[in-house]
One Martini backbone bead per residue (centre of mass of N, CA, C, O) as a GRO file, in nm:
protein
  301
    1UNK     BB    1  -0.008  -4.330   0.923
    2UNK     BB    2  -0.149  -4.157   0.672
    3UNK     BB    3  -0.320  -4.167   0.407
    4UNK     BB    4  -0.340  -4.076   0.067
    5UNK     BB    5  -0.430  -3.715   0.003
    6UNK     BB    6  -0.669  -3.466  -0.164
    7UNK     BB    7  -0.631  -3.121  -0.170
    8UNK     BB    8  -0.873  -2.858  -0.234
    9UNK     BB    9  -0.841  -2.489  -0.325
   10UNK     BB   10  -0.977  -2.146  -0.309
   11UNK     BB   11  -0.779  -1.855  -0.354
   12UNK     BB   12  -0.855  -1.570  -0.562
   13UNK     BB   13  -0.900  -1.777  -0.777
   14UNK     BB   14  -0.708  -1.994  -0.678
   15UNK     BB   15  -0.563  -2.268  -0.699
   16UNK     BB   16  -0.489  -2.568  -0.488
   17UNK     BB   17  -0.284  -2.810  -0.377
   18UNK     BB   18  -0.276  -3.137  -0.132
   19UNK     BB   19  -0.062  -3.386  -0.057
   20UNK     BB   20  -0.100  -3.631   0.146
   21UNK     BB   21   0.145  -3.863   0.247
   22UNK     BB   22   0.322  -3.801   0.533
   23UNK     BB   23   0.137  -3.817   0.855
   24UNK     BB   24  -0.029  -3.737   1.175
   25UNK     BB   25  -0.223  -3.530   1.036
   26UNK     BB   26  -0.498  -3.407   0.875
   27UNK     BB   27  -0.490  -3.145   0.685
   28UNK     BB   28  -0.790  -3.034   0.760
   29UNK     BB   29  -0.695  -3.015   1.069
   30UNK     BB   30  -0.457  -2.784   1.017
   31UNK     BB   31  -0.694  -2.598   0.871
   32UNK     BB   32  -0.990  -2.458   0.941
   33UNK     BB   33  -0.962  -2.157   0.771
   34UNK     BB   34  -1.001  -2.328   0.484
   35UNK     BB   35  -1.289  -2.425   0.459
   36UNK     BB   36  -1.459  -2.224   0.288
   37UNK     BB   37  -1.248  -2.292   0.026
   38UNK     BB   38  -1.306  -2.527  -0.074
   39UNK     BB   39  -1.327  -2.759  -0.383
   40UNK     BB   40  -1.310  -3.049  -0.297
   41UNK     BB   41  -1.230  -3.261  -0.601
   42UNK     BB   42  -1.199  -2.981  -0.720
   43UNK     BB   43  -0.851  -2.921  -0.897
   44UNK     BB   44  -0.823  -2.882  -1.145
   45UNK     BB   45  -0.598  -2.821  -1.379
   46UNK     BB   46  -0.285  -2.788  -1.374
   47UNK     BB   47  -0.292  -2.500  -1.505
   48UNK     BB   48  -0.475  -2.382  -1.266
   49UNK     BB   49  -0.253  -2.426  -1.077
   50UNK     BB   50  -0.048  -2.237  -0.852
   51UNK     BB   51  -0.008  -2.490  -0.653
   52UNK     BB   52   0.199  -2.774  -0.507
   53UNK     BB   53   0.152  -2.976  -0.189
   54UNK     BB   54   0.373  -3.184  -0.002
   55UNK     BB   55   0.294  -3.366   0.294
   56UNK     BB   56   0.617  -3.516   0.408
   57UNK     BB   57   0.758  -3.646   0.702
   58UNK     BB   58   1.057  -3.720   0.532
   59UNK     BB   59   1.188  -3.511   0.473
   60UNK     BB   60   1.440  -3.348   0.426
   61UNK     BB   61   1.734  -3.181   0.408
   62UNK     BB   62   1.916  -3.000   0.234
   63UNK     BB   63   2.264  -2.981   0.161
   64UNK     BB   64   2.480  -2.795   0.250
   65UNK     BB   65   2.623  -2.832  -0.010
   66UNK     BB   66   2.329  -2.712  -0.174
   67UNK     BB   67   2.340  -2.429   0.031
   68UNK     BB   68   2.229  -2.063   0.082
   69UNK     BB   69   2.248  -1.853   0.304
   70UNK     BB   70   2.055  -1.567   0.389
   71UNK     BB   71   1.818  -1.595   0.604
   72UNK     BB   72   1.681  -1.458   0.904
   73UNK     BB   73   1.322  -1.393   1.006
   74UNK     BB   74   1.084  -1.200   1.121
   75UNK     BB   75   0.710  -1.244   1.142
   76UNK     BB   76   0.606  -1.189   1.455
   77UNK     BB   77   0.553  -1.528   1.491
   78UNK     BB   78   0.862  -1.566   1.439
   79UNK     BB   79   1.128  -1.799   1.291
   80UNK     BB   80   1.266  -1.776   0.964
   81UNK     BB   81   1.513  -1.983   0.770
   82UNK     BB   82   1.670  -1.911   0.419
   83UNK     BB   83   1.741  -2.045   0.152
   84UNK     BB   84   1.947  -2.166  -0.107
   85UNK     BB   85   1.952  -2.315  -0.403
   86UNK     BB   86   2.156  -2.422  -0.640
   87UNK     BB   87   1.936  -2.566  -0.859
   88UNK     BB   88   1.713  -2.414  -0.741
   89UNK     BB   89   1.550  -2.257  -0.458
   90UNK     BB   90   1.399  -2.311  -0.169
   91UNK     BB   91   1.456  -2.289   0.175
   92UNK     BB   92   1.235  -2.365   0.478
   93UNK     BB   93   1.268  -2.294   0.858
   94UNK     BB   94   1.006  -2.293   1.088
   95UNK     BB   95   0.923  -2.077   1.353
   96UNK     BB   96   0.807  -2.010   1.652
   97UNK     BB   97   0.795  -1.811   1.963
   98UNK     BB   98   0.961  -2.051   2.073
   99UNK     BB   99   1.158  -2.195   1.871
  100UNK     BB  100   0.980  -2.419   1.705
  101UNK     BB  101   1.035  -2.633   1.517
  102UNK     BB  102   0.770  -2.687   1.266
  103UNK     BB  103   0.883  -2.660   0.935
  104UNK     BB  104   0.954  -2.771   0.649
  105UNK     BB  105   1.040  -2.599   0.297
  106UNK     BB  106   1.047  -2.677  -0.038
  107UNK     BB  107   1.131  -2.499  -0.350
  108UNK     BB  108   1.101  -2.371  -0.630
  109UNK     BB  109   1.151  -2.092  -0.830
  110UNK     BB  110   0.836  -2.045  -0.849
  111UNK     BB  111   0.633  -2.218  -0.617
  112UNK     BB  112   0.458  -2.448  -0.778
  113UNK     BB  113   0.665  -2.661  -0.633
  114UNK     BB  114   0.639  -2.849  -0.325
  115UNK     BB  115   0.756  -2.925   0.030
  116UNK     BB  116   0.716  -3.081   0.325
  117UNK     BB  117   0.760  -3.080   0.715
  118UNK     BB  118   0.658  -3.151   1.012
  119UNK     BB  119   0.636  -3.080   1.396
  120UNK     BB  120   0.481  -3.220   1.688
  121UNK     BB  121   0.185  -3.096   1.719
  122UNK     BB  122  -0.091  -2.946   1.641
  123UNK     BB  123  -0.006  -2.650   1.676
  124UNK     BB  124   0.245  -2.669   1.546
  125UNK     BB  125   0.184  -2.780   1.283
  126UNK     BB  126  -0.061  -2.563   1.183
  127UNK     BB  127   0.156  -2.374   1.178
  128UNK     BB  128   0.363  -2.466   0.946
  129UNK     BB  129   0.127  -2.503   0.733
  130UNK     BB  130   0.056  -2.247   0.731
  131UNK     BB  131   0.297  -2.046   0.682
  132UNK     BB  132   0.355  -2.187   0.467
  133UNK     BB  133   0.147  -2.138   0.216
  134UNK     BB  134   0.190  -1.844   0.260
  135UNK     BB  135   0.381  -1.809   0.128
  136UNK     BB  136   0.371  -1.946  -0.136
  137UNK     BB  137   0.129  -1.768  -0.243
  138UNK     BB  138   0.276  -1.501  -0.240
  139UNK     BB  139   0.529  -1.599  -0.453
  140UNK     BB  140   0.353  -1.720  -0.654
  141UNK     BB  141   0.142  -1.484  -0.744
  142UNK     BB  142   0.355  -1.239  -0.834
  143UNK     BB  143   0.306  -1.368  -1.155
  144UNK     BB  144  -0.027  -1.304  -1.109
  145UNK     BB  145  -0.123  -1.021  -0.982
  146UNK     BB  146  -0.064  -1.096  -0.700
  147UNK     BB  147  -0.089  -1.006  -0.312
  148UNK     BB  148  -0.022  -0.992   0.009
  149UNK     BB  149  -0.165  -0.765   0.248
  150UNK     BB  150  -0.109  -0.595   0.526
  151UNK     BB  151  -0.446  -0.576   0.650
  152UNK     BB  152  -0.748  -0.380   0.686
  153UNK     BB  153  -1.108  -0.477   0.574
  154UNK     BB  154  -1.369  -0.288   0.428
  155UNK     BB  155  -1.698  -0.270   0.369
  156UNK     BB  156  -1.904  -0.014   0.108
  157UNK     BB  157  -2.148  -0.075  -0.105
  158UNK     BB  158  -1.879  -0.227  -0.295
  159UNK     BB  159  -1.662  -0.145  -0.147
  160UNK     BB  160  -1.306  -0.128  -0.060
  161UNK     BB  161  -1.099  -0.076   0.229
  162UNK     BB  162  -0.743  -0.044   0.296
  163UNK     BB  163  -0.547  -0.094   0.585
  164UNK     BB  164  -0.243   0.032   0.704
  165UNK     BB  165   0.051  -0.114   0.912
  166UNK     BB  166   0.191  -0.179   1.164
  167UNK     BB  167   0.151  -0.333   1.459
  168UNK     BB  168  -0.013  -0.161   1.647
  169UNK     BB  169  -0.148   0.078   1.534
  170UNK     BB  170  -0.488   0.063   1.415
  171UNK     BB  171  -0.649  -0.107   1.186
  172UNK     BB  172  -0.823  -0.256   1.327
  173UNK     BB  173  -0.952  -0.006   1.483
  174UNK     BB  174  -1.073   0.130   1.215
  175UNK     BB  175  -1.247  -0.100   1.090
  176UNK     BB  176  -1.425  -0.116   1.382
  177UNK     BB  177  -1.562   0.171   1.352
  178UNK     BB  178  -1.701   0.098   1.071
  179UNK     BB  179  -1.883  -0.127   1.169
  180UNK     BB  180  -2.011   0.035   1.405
  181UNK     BB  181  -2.073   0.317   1.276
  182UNK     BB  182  -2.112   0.229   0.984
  183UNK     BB  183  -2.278   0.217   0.713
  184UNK     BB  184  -2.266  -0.123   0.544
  185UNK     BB  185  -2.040  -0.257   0.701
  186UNK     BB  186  -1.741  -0.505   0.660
  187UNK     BB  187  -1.583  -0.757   0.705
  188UNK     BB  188  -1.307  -0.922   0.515
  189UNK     BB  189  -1.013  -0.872   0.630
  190UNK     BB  190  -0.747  -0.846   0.933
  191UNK     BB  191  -0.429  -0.916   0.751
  192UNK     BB  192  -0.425  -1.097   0.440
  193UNK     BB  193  -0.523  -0.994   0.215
  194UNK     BB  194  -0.587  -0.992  -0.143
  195UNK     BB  195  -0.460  -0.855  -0.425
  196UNK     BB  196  -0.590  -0.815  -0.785
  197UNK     BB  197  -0.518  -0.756  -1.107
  198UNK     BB  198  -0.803  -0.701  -1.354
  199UNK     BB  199  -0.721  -0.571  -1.574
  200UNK     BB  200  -0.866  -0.273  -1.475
  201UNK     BB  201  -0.869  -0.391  -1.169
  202UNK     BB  202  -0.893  -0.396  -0.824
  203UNK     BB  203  -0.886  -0.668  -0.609
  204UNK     BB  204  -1.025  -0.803  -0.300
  205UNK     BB  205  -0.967  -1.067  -0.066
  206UNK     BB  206  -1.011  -1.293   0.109
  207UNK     BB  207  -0.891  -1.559   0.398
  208UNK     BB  208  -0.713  -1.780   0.584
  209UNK     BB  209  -0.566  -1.509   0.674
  210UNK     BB  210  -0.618  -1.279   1.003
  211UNK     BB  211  -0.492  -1.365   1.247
  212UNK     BB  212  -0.665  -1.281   1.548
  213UNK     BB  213  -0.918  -1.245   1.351
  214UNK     BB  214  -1.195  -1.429   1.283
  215UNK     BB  215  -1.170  -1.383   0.890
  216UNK     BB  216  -1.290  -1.632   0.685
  217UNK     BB  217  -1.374  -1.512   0.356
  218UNK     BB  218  -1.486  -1.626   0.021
  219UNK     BB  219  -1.435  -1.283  -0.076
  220UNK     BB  220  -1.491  -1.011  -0.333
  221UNK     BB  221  -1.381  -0.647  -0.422
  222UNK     BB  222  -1.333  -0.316  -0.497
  223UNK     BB  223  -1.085  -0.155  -0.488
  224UNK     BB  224  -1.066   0.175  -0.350
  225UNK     BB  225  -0.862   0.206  -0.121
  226UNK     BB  226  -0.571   0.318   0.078
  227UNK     BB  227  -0.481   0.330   0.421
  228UNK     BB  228  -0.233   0.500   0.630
  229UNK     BB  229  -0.167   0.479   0.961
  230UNK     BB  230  -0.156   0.777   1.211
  231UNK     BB  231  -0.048   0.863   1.506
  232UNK     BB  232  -0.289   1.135   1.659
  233UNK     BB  233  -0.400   1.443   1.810
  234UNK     BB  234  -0.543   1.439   1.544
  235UNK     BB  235  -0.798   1.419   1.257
  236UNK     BB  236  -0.638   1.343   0.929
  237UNK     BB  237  -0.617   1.373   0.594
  238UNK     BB  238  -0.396   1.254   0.334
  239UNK     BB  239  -0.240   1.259   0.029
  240UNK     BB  240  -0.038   1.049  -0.162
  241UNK     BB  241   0.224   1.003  -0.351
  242UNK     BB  242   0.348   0.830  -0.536
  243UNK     BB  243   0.594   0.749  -0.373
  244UNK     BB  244   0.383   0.695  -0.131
  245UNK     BB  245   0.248   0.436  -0.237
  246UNK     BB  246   0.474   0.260  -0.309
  247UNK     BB  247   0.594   0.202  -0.029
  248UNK     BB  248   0.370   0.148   0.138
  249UNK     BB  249   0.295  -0.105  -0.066
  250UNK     BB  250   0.536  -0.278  -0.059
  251UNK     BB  251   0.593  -0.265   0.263
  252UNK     BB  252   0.305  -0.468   0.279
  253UNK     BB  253   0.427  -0.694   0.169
  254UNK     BB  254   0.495  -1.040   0.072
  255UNK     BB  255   0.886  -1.088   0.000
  256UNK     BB  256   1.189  -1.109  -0.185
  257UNK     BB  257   1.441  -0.930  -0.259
  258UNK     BB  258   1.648  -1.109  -0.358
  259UNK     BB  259   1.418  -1.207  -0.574
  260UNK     BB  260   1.424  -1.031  -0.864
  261UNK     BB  261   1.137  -1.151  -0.982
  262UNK     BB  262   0.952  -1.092  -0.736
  263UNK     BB  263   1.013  -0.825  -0.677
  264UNK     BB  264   0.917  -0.750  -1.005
  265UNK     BB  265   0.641  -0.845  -0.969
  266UNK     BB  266   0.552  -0.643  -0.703
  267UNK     BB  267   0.614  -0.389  -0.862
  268UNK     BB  268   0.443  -0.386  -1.112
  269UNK     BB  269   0.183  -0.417  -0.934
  270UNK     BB  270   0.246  -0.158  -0.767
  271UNK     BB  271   0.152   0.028  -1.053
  272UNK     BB  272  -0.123  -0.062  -1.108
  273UNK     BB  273  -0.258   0.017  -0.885
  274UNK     BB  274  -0.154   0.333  -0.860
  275UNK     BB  275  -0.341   0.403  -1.110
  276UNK     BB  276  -0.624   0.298  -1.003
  277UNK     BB  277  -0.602   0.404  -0.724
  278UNK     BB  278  -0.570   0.529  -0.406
  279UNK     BB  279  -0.402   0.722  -0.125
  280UNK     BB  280  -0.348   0.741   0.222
  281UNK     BB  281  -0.332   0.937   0.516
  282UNK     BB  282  -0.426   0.876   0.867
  283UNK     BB  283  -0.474   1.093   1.134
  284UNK     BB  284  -0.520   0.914   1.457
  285UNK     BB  285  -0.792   0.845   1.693
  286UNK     BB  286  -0.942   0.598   1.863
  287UNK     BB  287  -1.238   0.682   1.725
  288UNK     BB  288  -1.532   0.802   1.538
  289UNK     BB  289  -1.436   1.063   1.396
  290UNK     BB  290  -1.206   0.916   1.220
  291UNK     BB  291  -1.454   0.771   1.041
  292UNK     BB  292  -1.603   0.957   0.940
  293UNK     BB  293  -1.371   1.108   0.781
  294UNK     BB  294  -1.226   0.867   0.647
  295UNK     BB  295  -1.508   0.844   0.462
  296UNK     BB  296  -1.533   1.090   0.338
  297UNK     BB  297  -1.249   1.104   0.163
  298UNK     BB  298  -1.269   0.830   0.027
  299UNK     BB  299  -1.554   0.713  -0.063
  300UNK     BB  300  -1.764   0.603  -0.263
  301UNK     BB  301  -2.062   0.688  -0.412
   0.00000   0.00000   0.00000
């Protein structure tokens, strides 16, 4: 068993701390898209981090007679799931697509502090170390005005374009169009920016979760627009009314209905953020005019 270390990580401006306990494998080695965010030893004061996760392999299962399924939900790579604690906080138990148990991982009703237990191989720990984090980060933050945003961003000239959609339909595809055609373009994250309200701003930060394509840049960006992805047989723009921007919004976050605090706290941030940004849908064929037009209708001058 590895003896205990301290890892300390910056993304989105918010510290995390993990504390690896007991473990098979270096936290820092199941974890490669982390490099860049690394803050070194300098994990910054109590009051600093967002949460802290202890990597414990020897964690149990909280007692049956002390939690309540809510349920198992499908993550598009895996199945998660949720109980809750009587005592307050959730139990999650990560499987990957293959349906084997990867991570326990237990929460407080804030998810200030956690506990993990990893389970398997390398690949399985580092599944299950990834999307708990991504968890924890998801519901730790939406009390403090960030959410993890399911989308696929775009910088250019210092502004930022964030894509949404289901998976497979092509947001991937619309930002590979503008980094390739237009000028200034560079990708900021394929799968999983965060979006942070500050002040009256709102910006957009790499991280290191992206899915499929490996873009984890420890950058941030002022967010001109959300665009959501809709194929069609020609390509136009149209612009969201308020009520078509909330869910739109909403529906691509990552949260937790059940939890009333949580989800009204992502409630809250979609509503600053629609008042300060555009929204859009792009009706469009996987061409290079689709990214012209959208790119004249949306783009900051």
């Amino acid at each position: 068993m590895n003896t205990e270390k301290d890892f300390y990580y910056i993304i989105a401006d918010f510290f995390i701390s993990i504390k690896q306990v007991n473990t098979l494998i270096d936290v820092e080695t199941l974890l490669p898209s982390f490099k860049g965010f690394s803050a070194g030893q300098d994990g910054g004061s109590d009051s600093d981090n967002l949460f802290r996760l202890s990597v414990d392999d020897k964690l149990g299962v909280v007692p049956q007679s002390s939690r309540k399924r809510i349920r198992t939900f499908d993550t598009g790579n895996g199945l998660t799931t949720v109980d809750s604690i009587t005592s307050g906080g959730y139990q999650f138990i990560i499987h990957d697509i293959y349906k084997r148990e990867c991570c326990l991982l237990v929460a407080n009703a804030d998810f200030s502090e956690l506990k993990c237990a990893l389970n398997g191989d390398y690949f399985m720990r580092s599944f299950g170390l990834n999307n708990a984090l991504m968890l924890s980060f998801a519901f730790a933050a939406s009390s403090h005005g960030a959410v993890l945003l399911h989308a696929s961003v775009v910088r250019q000239n210092g502004w930022a374009y964030a894509f949404t959609a289901p998976s497979g339909t092509g947001k991937s595809t619309q930002t590979g169009l503008w980094v390739r055609f237009l000028d200034g373009c560079d990708l900021i994250n394929d799968d999983s920016p965060v979006v942070r309200v500050i002040d009256d701003d709102v910006y957009i930060y790499g991280g290191p979760w992206s899915g499929k394509t490996p873009c984890y840049r420890r950058v941030r960006s002022r967010l001109a627009a959300i665009t959501k992805i809709s194929r069609a047989k020609e390509n136009s723009v149209d612009k969201m009314s308020v009520v078509e921007a909330f869910a739109t919004f909403v529906s691509a976050t990552s949260s937790m209905r059940w939890d009333n605090g949580i989800f009204d706290n992502i409630c809250d941030t979609a509503e600053k953020i629609i008042k300060r940004i555009s929204f859009y849908v792009l009706h469009c064929l996987p061409d290079k005019e689709s990214a012209e037009i959208c790119n004249r209708m949306i783009r900051k001058s």
